[in-house]
Coordinates of C-alpha atoms in Angstrom, one line a residue:
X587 CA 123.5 1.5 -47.8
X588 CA 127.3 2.8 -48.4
X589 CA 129.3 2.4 -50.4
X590 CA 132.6 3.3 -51.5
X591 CA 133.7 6.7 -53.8
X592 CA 136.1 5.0 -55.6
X593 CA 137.6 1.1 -54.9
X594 CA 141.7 1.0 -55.9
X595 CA 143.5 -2.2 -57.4
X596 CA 146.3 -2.9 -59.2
X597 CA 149.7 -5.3 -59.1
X598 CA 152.0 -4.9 -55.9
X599 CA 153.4 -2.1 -56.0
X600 CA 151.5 0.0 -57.7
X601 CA 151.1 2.6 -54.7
X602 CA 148.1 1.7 -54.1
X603 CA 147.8 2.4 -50.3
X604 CA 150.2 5.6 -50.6
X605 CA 148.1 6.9 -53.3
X606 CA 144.7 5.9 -51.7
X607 CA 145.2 7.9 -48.6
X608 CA 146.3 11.0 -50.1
X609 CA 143.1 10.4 -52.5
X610 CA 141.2 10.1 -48.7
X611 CA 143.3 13.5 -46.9
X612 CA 142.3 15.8 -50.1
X613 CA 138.4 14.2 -50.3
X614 CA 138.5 14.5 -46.3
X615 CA 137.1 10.6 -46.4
X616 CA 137.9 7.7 -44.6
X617 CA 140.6 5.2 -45.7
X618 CA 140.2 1.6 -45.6
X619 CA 143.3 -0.8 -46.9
X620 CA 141.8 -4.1 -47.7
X621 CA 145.1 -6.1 -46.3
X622 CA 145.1 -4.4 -43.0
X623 CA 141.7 -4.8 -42.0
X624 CA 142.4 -8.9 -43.2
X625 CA 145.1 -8.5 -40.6
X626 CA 143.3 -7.2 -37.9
X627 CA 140.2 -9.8 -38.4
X628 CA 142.7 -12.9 -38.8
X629 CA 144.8 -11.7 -36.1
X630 CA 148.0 -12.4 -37.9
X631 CA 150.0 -10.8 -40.6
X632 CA 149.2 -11.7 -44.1
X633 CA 152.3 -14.3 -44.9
X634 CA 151.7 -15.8 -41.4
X635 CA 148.4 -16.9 -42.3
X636 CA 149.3 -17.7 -46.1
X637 CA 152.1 -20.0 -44.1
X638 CA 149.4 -21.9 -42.0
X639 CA 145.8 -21.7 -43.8
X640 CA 147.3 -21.7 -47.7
X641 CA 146.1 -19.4 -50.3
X642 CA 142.6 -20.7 -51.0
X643 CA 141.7 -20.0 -47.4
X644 CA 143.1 -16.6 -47.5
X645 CA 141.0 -15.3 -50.9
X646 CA 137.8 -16.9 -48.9
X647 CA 138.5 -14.3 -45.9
X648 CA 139.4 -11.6 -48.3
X649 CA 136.7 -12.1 -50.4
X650 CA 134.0 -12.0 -47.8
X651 CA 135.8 -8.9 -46.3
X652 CA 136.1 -6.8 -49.7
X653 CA 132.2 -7.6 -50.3
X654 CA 131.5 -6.7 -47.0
X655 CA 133.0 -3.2 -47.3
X656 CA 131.6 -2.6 -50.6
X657 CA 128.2 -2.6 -49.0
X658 CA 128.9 -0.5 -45.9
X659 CA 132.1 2.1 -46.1
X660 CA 131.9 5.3 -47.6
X661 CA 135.8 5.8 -48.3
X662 CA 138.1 5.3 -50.1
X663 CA 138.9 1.1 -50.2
X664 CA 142.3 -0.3 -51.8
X665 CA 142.2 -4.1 -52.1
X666 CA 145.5 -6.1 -52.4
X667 CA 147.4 -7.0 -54.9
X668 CA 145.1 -10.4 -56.5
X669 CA 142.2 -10.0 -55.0
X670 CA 140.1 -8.8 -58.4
X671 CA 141.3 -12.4 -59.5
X672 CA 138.9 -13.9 -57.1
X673 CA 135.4 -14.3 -59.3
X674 CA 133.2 -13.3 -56.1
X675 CA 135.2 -10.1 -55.5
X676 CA 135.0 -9.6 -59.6
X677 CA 131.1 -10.1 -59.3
X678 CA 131.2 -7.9 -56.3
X679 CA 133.0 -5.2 -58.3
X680 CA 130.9 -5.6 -60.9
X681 CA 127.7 -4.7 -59.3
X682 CA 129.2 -1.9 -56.8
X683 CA 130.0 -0.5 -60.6
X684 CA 126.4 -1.2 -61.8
X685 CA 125.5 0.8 -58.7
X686 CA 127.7 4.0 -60.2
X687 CA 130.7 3.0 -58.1
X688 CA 134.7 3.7 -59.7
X689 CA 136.9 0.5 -59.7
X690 CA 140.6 2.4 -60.0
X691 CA 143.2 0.3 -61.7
X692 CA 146.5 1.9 -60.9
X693 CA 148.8 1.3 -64.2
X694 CA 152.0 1.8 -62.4
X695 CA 155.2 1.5 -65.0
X696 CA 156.4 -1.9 -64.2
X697 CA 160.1 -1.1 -63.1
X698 CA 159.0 1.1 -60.4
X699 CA 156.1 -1.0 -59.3
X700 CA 158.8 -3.9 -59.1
X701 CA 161.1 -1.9 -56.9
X702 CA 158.6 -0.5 -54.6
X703 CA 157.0 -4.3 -54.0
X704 CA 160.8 -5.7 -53.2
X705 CA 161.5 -2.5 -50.9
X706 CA 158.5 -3.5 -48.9
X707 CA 158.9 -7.1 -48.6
X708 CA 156.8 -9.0 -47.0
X709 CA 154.8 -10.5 -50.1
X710 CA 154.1 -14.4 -49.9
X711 CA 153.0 -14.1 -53.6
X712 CA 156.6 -13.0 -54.7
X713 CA 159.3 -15.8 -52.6
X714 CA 161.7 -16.8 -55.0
X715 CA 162.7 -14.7 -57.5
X716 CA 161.0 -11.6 -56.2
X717 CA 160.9 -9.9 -60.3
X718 CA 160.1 -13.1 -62.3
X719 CA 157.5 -13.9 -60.3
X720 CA 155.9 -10.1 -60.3
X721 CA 156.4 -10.0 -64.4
X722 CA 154.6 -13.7 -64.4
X723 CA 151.9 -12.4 -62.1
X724 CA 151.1 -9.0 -64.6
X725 CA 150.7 -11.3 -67.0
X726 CA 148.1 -13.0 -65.6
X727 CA 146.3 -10.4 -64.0
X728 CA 146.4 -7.2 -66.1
X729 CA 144.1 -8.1 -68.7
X730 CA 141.9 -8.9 -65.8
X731 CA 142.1 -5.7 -63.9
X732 CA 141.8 -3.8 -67.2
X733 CA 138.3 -5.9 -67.4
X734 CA 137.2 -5.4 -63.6
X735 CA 137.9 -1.9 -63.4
X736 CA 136.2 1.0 -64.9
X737 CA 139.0 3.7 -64.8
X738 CA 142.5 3.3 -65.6
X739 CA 145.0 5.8 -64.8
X740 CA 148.8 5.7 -65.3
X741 CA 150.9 6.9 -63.0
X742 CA 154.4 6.3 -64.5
X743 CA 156.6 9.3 -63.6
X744 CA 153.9 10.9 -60.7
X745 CA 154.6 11.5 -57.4
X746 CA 151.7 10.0 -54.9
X747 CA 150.3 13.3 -54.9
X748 CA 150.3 13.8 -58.6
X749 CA 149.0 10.4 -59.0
X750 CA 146.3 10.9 -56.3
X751 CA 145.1 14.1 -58.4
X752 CA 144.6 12.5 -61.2
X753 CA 142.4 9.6 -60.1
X754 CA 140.4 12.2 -58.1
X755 CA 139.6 13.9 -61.5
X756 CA 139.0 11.0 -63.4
X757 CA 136.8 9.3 -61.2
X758 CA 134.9 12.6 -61.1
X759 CA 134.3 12.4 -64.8
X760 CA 131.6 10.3 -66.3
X761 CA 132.5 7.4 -69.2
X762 CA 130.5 5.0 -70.7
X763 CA 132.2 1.9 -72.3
X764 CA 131.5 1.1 -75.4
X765 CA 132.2 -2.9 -76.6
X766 CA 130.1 -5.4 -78.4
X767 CA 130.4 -7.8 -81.5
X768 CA 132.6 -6.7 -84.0
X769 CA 134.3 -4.1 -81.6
X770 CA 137.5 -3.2 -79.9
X771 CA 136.4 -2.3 -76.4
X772 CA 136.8 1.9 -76.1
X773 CA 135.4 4.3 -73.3
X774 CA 133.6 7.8 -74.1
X775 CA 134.9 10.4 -71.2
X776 CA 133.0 13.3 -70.2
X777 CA 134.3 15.9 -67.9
X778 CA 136.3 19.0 -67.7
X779 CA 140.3 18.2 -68.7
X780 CA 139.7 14.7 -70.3
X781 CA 141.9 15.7 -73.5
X782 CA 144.7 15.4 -70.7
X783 CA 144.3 12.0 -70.9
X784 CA 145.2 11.6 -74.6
X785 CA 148.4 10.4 -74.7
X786 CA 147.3 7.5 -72.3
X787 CA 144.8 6.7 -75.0
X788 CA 147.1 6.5 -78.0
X789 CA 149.7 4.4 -75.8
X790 CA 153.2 4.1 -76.7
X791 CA 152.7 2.4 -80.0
X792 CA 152.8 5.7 -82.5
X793 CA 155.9 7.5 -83.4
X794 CA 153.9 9.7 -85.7
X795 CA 150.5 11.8 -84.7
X796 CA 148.2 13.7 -87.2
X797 CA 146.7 15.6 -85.7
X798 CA 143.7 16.8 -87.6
X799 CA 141.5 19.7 -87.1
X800 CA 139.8 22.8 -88.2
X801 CA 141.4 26.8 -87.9
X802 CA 137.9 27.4 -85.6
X803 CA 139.2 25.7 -82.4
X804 CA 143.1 26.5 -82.7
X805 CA 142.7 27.3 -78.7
X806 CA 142.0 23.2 -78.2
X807 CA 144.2 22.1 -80.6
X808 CA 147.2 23.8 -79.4
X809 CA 146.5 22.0 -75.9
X810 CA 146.3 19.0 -77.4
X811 CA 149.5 19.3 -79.9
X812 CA 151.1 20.5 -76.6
X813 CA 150.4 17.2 -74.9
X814 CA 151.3 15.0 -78.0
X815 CA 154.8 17.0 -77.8
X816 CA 155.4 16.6 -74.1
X817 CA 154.1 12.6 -74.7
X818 CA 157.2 12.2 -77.2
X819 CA 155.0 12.0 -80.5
X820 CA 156.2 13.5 -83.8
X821 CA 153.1 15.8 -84.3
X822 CA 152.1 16.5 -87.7
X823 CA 149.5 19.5 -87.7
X824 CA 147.0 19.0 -90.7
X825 CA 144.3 22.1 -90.5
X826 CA 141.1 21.3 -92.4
X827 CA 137.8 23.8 -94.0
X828 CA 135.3 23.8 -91.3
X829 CA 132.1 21.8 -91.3
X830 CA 131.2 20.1 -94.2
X831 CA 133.6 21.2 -96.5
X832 CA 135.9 19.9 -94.6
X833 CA 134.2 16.3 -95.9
X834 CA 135.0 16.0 -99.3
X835 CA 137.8 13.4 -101.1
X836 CA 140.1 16.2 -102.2
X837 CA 140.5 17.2 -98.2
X838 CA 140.8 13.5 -97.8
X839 CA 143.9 12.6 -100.5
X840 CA 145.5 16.3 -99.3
X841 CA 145.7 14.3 -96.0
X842 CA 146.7 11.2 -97.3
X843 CA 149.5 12.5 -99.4
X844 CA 150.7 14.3 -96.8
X845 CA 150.7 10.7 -94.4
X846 CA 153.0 9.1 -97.5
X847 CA 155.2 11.7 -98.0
X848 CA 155.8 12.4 -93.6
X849 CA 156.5 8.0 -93.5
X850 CA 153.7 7.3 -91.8
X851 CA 153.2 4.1 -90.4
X852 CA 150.8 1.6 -89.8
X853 CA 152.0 1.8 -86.2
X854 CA 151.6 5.7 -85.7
X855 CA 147.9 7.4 -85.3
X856 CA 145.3 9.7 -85.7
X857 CA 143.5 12.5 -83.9
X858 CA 140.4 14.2 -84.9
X859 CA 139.8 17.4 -83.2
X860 CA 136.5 19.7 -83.4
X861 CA 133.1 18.9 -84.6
X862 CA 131.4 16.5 -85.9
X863 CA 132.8 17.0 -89.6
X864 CA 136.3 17.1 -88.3
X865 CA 136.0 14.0 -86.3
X866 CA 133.9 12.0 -89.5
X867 CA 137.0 13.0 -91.9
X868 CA 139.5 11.9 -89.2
X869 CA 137.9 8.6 -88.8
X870 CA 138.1 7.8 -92.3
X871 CA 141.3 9.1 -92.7
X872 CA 142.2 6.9 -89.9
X873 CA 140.2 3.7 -91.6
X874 CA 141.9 4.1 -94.9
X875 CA 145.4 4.8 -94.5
X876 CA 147.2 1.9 -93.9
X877 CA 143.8 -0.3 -94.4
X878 CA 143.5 1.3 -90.9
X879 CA 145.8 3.0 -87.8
X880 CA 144.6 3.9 -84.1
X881 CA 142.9 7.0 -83.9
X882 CA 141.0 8.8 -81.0
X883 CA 138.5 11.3 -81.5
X884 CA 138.6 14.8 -79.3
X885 CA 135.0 16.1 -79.8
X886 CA 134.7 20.2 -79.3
X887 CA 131.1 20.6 -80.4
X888 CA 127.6 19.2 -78.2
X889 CA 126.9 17.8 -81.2
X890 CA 130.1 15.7 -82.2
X891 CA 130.0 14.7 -78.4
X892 CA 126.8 12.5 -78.4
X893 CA 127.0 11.9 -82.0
X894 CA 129.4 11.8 -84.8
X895 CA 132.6 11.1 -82.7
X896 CA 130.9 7.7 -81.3
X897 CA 129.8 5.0 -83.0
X898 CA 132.6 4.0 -85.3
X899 CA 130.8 5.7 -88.4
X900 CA 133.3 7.3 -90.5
X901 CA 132.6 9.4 -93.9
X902 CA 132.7 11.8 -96.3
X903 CA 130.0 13.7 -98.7
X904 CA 129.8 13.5 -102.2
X905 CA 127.9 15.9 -104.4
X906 CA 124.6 13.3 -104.5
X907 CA 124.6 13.0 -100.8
X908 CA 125.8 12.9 -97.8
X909 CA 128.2 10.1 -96.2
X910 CA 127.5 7.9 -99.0
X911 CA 131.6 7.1 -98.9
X912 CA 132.6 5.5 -96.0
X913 CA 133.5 3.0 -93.2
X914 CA 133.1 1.5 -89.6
X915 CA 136.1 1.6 -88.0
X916 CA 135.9 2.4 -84.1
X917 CA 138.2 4.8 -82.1
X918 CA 140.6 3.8 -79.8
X919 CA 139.2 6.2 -77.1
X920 CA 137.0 9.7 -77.5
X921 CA 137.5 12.6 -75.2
X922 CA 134.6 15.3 -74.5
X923 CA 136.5 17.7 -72.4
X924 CA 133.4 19.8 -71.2
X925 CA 136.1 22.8 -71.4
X926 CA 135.7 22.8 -75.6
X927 CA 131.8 23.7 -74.8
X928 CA 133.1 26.9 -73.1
X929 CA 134.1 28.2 -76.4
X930 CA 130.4 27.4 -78.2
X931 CA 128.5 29.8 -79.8
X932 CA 124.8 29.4 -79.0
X933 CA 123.1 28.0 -82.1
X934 CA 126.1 25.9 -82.4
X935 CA 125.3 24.6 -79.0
X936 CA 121.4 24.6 -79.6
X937 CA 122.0 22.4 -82.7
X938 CA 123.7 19.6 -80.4
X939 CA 120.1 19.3 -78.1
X940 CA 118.5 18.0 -82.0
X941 CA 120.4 14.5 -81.7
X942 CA 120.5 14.9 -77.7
X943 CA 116.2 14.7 -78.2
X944 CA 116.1 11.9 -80.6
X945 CA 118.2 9.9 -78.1
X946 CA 115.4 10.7 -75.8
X947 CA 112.2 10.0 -78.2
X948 CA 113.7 6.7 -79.7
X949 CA 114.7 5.1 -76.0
X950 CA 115.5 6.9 -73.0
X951 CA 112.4 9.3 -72.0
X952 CA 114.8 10.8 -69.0
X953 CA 117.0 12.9 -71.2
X954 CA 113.4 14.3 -72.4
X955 CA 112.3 14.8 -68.7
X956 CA 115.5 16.6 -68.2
X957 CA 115.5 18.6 -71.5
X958 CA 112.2 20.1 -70.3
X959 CA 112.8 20.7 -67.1
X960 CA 116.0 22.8 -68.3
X961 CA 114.8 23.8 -71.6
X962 CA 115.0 27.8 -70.8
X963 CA 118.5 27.5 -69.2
X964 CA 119.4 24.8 -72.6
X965 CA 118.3 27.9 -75.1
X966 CA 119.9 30.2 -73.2
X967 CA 123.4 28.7 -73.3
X968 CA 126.5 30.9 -72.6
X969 CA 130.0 29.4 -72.9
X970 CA 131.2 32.2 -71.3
X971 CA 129.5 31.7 -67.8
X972 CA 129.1 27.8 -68.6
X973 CA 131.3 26.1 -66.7
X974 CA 131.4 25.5 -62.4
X975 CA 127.4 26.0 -62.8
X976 CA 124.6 23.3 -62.2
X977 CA 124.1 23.6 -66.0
X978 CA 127.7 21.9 -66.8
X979 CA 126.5 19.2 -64.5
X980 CA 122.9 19.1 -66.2
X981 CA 125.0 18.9 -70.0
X982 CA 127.4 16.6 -68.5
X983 CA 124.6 14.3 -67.9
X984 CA 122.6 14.5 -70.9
X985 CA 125.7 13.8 -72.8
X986 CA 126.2 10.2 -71.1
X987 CA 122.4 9.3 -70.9
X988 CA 122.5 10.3 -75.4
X989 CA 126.1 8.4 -75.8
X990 CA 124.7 5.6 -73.1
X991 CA 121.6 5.4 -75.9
X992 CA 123.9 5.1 -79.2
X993 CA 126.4 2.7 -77.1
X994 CA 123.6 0.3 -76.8
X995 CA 122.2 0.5 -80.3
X996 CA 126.3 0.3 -82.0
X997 CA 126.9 -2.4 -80.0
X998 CA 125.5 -5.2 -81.3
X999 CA 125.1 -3.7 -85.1
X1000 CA 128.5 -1.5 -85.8
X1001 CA 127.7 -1.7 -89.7
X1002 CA 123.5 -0.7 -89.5
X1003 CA 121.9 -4.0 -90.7
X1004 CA 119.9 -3.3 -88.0
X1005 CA 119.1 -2.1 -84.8
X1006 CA 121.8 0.9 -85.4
X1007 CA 119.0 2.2 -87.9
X1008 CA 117.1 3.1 -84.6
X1009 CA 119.5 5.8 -84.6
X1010 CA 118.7 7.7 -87.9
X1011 CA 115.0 9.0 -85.9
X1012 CA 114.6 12.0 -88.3
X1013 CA 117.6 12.0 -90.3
X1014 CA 116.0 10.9 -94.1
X1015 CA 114.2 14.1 -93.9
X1016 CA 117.2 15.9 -92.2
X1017 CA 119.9 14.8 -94.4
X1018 CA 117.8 15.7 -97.9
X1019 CA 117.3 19.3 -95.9
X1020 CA 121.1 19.1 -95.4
X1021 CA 121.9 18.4 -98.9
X1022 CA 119.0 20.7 -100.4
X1023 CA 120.4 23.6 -98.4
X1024 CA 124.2 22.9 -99.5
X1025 CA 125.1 22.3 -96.0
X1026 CA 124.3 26.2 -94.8
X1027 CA 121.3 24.1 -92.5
X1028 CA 123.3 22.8 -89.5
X1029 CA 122.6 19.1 -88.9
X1030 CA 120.7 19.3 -85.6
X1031 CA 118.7 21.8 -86.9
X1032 CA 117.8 19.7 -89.8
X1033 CA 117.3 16.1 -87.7
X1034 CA 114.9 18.4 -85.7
X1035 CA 112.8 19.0 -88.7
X1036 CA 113.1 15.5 -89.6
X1037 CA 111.6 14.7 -86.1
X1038 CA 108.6 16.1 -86.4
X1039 CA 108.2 14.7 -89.5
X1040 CA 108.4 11.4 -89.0
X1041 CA 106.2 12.3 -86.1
X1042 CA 103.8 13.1 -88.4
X1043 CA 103.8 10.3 -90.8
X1044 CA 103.7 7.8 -87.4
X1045 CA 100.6 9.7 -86.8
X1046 CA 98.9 9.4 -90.0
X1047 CA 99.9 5.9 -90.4
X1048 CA 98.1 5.5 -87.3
X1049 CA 101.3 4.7 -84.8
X1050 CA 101.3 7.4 -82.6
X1051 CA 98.5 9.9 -81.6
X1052 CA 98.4 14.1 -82.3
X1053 CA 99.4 15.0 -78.9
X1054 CA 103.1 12.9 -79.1
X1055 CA 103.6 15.0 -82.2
X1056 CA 102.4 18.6 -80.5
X1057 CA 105.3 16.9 -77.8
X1058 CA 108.3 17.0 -80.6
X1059 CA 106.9 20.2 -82.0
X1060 CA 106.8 22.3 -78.2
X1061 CA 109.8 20.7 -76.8
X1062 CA 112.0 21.0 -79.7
X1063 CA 110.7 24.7 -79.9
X1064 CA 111.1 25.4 -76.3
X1065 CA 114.7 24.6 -76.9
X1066 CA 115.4 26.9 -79.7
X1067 CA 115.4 23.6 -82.0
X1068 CA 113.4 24.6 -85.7
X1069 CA 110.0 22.4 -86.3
X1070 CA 109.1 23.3 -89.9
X1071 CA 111.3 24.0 -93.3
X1072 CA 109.7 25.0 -96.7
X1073 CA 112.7 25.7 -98.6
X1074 CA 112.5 23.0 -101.5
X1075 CA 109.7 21.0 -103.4
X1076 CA 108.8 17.9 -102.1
X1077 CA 109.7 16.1 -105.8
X1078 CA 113.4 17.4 -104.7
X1079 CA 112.9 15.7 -101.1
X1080 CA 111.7 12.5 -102.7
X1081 CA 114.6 12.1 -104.7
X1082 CA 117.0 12.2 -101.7
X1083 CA 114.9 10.3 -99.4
X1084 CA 115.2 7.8 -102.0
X1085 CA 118.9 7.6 -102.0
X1086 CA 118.8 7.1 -98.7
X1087 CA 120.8 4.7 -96.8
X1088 CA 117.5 3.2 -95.1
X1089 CA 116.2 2.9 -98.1
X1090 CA 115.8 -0.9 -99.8
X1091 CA 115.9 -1.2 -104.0
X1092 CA 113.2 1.4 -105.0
X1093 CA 111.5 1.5 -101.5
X1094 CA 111.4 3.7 -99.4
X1095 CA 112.2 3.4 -95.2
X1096 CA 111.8 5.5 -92.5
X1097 CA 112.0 5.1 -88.5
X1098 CA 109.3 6.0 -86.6
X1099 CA 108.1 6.0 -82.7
X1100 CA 105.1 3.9 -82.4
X1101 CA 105.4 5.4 -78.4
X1102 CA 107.5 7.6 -77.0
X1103 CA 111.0 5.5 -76.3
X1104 CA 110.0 2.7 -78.9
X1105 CA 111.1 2.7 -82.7
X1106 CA 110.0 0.4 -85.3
X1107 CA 111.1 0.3 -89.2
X1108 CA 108.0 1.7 -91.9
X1109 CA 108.6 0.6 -94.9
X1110 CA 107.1 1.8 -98.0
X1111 CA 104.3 4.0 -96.6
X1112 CA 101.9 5.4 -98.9
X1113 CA 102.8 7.7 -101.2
X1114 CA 100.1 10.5 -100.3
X1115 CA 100.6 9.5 -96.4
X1116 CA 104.8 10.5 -97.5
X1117 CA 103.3 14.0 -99.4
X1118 CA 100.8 15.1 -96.3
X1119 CA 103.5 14.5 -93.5
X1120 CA 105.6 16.5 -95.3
X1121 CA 102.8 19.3 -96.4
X1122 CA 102.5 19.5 -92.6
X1123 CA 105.8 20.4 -91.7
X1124 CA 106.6 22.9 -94.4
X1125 CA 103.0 25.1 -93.2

């Protein structure tokens, strides 16, 4: 079966032919323009037959048509102007979407989306008063469209060309969409150049920008200052200590003093920019000010990328523990331009494949399938030679399978009351590692650890058998991931694991795997089952 690359709407107007065959001329595919081939089937322009059959009758032929095409052309398809409004061609969108398929709405700016519709005239769905009856129409179907389709791109100011670039590289990027109870719909895109499409994120809302971020990727934040600037935004640069030091309440109310004293708004926004500290610290910064602003999260880091920038969990550290102060407030939009990764070190990369695994042991065994299968090309990581290689395509991949896996999980528990606790596989060890080792441990490193011992416990509780625990120990190891720690006493891990968030009045609660892809809540295991799992992993 065929199907299309990519499917174009938007309102009349919008360029949507123009743009779809220069899309089609640089691709070297086929063009198909929903109205024409209505035209050719009917055997009579468009407002001849809306004249003779009505409108109800038209959306029946188009309908059948567009779902028709979805099934059998390879191209690139542009449907008019209302058909997404039509709920068979919306439950035909949706599935050719299910199937991996791009639905393109094309966000034209209004005045020159008017002008072009009135310069090409013959549009039964604007008689009368061609420009009320467009601005009545947007109305009406925008929201829509921005339902139906799953990429957006703005194209206020491009020439077709320009315009036809840019939907070439964003339907070439991955995104997950990330909504649920509780939640302000937001997409997660992964590709090379995404951070391009920040100032489309932040809209036209913010006057003011902080943009926040750590001395360590200066290269990415100067792109993404630059792009504030050329977007019109007042850009206030706020450098932060790396990592997490950069976490701490005195970084925090620098920011926030710096907000008041620039007249910050409750209109203008946030960026946070670098790793998975940087974006935490944004977040919150973004939460709080105000009682919360828009912010967007530009990941640079594997790690931040399928983990700390998604999600909505925002924090910083205390000196008992780590993201004890807090909040859930979601982004408006994250960005994991696959270019950042170019500028990784190794183990900062290496670290990134810890949370990338748990995503894989707690519910999707592919990402473990893949890890395996590219585990000596993973541990071998060069940013250098990293991009334009199978690998970027093999990372690229593994990030949307991991954020596809915490999507699910944050969607219908944003403040962990539940299901969301599926996510902390490994962390109650891993954070009292953290802490224990004042930070210097790396948190992949440390949830990697953590792994293997919850592995352990499941085993000795009788959940899982040996061999699914030899798994975390050779896969994590084949990746370059640490299995064993034996740097504290396990009075001092107690403690932490005790302070835990997981943890219920004087109990204590882990996640384990009962099988590989399946989690379940332990509560209060045995104390000398708690000592032995952890005597196991310090050997």
């Amino acid at each position: 079966m065929s199907r299309p690359k990519a499917v174009i709407i938007g309102m009349m107007g919008a360029g949507k032919t123009r743009v779809g065959r220069e899309i089609a001329q640089i691709l070297s595919l086929p063009f198909a323009d929903a109205d024409i081939d209505i035209e050719r089937e009917v055997g009579m322009k468009i407002p001849a037959y809306f004249d003779k059959f009505g409108e109800p009758e038209f959306r029946k032929v188009e309908s059948r048509l567009i779902c028709e095409k979805l099934t059998s052309f390879d191209g690139i398809f542009s449907l008019g102007g209302g058909a997404p409004m039509t709920p068979a061609t919306q439950e035909a969108l949706a599935a050719y979407i299910a199937d991996g398929g791009r639905v393109v709405y094309l966000m034209a700016d209004p005045a020159e989306a008017m002008e072009r519709a009135n310069r090409g005239g013959g549009r039964p769905m604007l008689n009368g008063d061609a420009n009320a009856r467009w601005k009545k129409l947007f109305k009406e179907r925008d929201p829509v469209f921005r339902q139906v389709a799953n990429v957006h791109v703005h194209t206020r100011g491009l020439t077709p060309q320009g315009a036809a670039k840019k939907v070439i590289d964003m339907v070439n990027e991955r995104a997950v969409h990330v909504t649920g109870t509780a939640i302000d719909p937001y997409d997660v895109a992964i590709g090379e150049g995404v951070m391009n499409h920040l100032v489309d994120v932040l809209g036209d809302k913010p006057v003011r920008i902080a943009l926040i971020h750590t001395q360590s990727v200066q290269r990415h934040s100067d792109r993404a200052r630059a792009l504030l600037r050329q977007g019109g935004y007042e850009v206030s640069d706020i450098v932060i200590p790396d990592a997490e030091a950069g976490k701490t309440i005195e970084v925090a109310n620098g920011i926030w003093q710096r907000l008041g004293n620039e007249g910050f708004t409750r209109s203008d926004a946030v960026v946070g920019l670098g790793g998975g500290a940087a974006t935490d610290l944004a977040g919150f910064v973004a939460a709080t000010w105000m009682r919360g602003v828009r912010y967007v999260n530009c990941p640079t880091s594997l790690l931040a990328m399928v983990d700390a920038s998604t999600g909505g969990k925002t924090g910083i550290n205390t000196p008992q523990g780590k993201n004890l102060v807090g909040s859930f407030y979601t982004p408006a939009g994250v960005l994991a331009d696959m270019k950042s990764l170019a500028t990784l070190p190794n183990d900062i990369f290496i670290e990134g494949l810890g949370e990338v695994a748990k995503s894989g042991f707690i519910m999707d065994a592919e990402i473990l399938s893949i890890l395996e299968s590219h585990a000596a090309e993973l541990k071998a990581f060069d940013g250098t030679t990293f991009l334009g290689t199978p690998l970027e395509d093999v990372v690229a991949e593994l990030i949307e399978r991991t954020v596809t896996v915490k999507a699910y999980h944050v969607s219908s528990d944003l403040k962990e009351k539940g299901l969301r606790e599926f996510l902390n596989y490994g962390h109650t060890l891993g954070h009292a590692i953290e802490k224990l080792e004042h930070f210097h441990w790396r948190h992949g490193n440390a949830v990697a650890v953590g792994m293997v011992y919850a592995a352990e416990l499941s085993h000795l509780m009788g959940y899982i058998d040996a061999d699914l625990v030899d798994y975390h120990r050779s896969l994590l190891s084949s990746l370059g991931l640490p299995t064993s720690w034996n740097n504290g006493s396990f009075d001092d891990v107690l403690a932490l694991m005790h302070r835990d968030k997981k943890a219920r009045g004087n109990e204590l609660r882990f996640v384990v795997l009962d099988r590989v892809g399946h989690v379940i809540h332990l509560d209060n295991p045995p104390a000398d089952a708690v000592r032995e799992a952890f005597e196991r992993i310090t050997r």
